[in-house]
XYZ file of N, CA and C in Angstrom:
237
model
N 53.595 59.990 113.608
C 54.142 61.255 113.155
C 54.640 61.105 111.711
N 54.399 61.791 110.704
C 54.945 62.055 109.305
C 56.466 62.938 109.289
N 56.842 62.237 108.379
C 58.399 62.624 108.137
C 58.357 63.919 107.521
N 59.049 64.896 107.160
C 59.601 65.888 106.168
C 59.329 65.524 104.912
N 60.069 64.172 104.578
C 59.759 63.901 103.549
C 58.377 63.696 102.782
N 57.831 63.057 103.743
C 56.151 62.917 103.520
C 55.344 63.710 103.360
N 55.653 64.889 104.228
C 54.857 66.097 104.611
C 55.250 66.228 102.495
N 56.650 66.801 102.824
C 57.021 67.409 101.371
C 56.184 66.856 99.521
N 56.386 65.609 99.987
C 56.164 65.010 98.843
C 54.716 65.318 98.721
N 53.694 65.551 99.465
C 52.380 65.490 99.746
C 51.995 66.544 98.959
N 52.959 67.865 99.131
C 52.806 69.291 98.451
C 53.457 69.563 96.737
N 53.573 68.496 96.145
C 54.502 68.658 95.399
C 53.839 69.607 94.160
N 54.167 70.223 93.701
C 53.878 71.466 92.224
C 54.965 70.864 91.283
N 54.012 70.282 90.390
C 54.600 69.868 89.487
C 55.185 70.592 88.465
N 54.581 72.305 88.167
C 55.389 73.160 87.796
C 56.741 73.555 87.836
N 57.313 72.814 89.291
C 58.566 72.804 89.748
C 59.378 71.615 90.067
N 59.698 70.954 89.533
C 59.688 69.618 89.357
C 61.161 69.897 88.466
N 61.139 70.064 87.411
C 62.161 69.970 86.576
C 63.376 70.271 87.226
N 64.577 69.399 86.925
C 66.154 69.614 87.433
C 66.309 69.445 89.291
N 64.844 68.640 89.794
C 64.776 68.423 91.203
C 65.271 67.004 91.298
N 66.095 66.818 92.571
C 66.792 65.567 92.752
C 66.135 64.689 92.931
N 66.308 63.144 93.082
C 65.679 62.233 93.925
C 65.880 60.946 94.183
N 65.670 59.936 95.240
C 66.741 58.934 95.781
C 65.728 57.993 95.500
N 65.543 57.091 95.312
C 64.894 55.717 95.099
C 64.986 55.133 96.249
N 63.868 54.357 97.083
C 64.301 53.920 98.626
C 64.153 52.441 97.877
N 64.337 52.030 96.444
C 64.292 50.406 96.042
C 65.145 50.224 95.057
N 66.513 50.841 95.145
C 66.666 51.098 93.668
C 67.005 49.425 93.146
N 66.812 49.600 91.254
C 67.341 48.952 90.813
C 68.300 48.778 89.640
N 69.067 47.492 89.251
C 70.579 48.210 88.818
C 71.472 49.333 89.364
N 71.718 49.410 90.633
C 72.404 50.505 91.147
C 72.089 51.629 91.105
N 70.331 52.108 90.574
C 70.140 53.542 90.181
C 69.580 53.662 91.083
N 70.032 54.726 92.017
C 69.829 55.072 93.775
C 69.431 56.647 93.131
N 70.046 57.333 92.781
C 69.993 58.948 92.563
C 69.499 59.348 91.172
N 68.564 60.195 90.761
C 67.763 60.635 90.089
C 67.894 61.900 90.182
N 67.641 62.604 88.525
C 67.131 63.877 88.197
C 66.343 64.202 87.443
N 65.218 65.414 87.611
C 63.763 65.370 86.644
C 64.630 66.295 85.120
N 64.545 66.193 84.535
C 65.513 66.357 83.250
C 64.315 66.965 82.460
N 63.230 66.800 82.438
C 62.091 66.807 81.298
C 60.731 66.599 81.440
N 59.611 67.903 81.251
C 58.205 67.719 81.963
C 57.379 67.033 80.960
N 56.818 66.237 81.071
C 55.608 65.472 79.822
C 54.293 66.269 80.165
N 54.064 67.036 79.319
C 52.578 67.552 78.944
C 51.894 66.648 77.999
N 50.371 66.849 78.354
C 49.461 66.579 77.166
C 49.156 67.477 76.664
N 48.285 67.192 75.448
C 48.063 68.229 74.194
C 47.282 69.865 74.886
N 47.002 69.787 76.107
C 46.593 70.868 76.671
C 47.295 71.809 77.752
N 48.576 71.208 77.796
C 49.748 71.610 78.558
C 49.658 71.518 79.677
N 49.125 70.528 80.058
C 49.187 70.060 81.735
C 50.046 69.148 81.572
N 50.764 69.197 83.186
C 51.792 68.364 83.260
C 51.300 66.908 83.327
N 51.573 65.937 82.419
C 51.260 64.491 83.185
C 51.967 63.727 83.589
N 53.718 64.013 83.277
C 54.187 63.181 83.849
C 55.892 63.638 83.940
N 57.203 63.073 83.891
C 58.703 63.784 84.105
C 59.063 62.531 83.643
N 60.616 63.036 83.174
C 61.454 62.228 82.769
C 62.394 62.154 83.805
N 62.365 60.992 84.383
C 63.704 60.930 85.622
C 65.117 60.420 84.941
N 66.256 60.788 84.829
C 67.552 60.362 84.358
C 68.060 59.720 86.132
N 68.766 58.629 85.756
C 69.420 58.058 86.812
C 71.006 58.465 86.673
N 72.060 58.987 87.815
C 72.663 59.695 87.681
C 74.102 58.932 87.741
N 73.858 57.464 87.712
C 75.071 56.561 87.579
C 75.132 55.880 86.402
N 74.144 56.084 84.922
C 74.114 55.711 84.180
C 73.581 56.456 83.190
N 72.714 57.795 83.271
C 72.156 58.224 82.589
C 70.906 57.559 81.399
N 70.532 56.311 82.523
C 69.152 55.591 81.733
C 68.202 56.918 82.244
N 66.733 56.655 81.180
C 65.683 57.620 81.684
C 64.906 57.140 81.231
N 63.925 57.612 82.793
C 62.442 56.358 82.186
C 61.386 57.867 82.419
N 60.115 57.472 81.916
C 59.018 58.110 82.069
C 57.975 58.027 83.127
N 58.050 58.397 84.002
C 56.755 58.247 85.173
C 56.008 59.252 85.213
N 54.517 58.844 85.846
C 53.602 60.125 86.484
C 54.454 61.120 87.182
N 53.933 62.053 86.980
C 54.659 62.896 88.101
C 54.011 62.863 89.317
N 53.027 62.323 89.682
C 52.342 61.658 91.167
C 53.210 60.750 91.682
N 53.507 60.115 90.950
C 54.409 58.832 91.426
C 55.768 59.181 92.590
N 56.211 60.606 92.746
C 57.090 60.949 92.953
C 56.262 61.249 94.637
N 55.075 61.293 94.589
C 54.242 61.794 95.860
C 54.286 60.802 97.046
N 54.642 59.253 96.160
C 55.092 58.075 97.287
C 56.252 58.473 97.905
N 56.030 58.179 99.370
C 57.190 58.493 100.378
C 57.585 56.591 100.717
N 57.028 55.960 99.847
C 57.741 54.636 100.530
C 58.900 54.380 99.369
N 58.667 54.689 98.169
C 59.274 54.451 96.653
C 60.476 56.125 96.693
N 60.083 56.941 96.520
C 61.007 58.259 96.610
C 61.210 59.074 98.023
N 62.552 59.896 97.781
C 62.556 60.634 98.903
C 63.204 62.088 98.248
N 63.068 63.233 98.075
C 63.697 64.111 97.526
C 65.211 64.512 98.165
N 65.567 65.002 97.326
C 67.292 64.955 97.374
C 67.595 63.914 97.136
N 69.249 64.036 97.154
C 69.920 62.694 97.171
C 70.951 62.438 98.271
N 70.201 61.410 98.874
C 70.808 60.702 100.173
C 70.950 59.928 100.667
């Protein structure tokens, strides 16, 4: 059986993405909780990727925005 989470992540619209939460199921340096802060387009305005801010330090890294579709690495919300 697939989780909520799985199901969810499976559907994700990256159009909607921005200012969405998210928990790290590995974190490292203590960065457990995440927010999408910022969409990365290419020169044709497709999305390719988000800026995640970590919410106990305010580091921010750049990932695919697929990357967020792993249910073993992310889980949406923060929990």
């Amino acid at each position: 059986m697939i989780n909520d989470n799985a199901r969810l992540n499976n559907r994700l619209n990256p159009e909607k993405l921005l200012l969405t939460k998210w928990t790290a199921l590995n974190p490292e340096n203590k960065e457990l909780h995440f927010i999408v802060t910022k969409l990365l387009r290419n020169d044709n305005e497709k999305i390719i990727g988000c800026k995640l801010e970590a919410v106990i330090n305010k580091n921010s890294y750049e990932i695919d925005w697929r990357d967020l579709k792993d249910s073993s690495t992310w889980i949406t919300g923060w929990n």
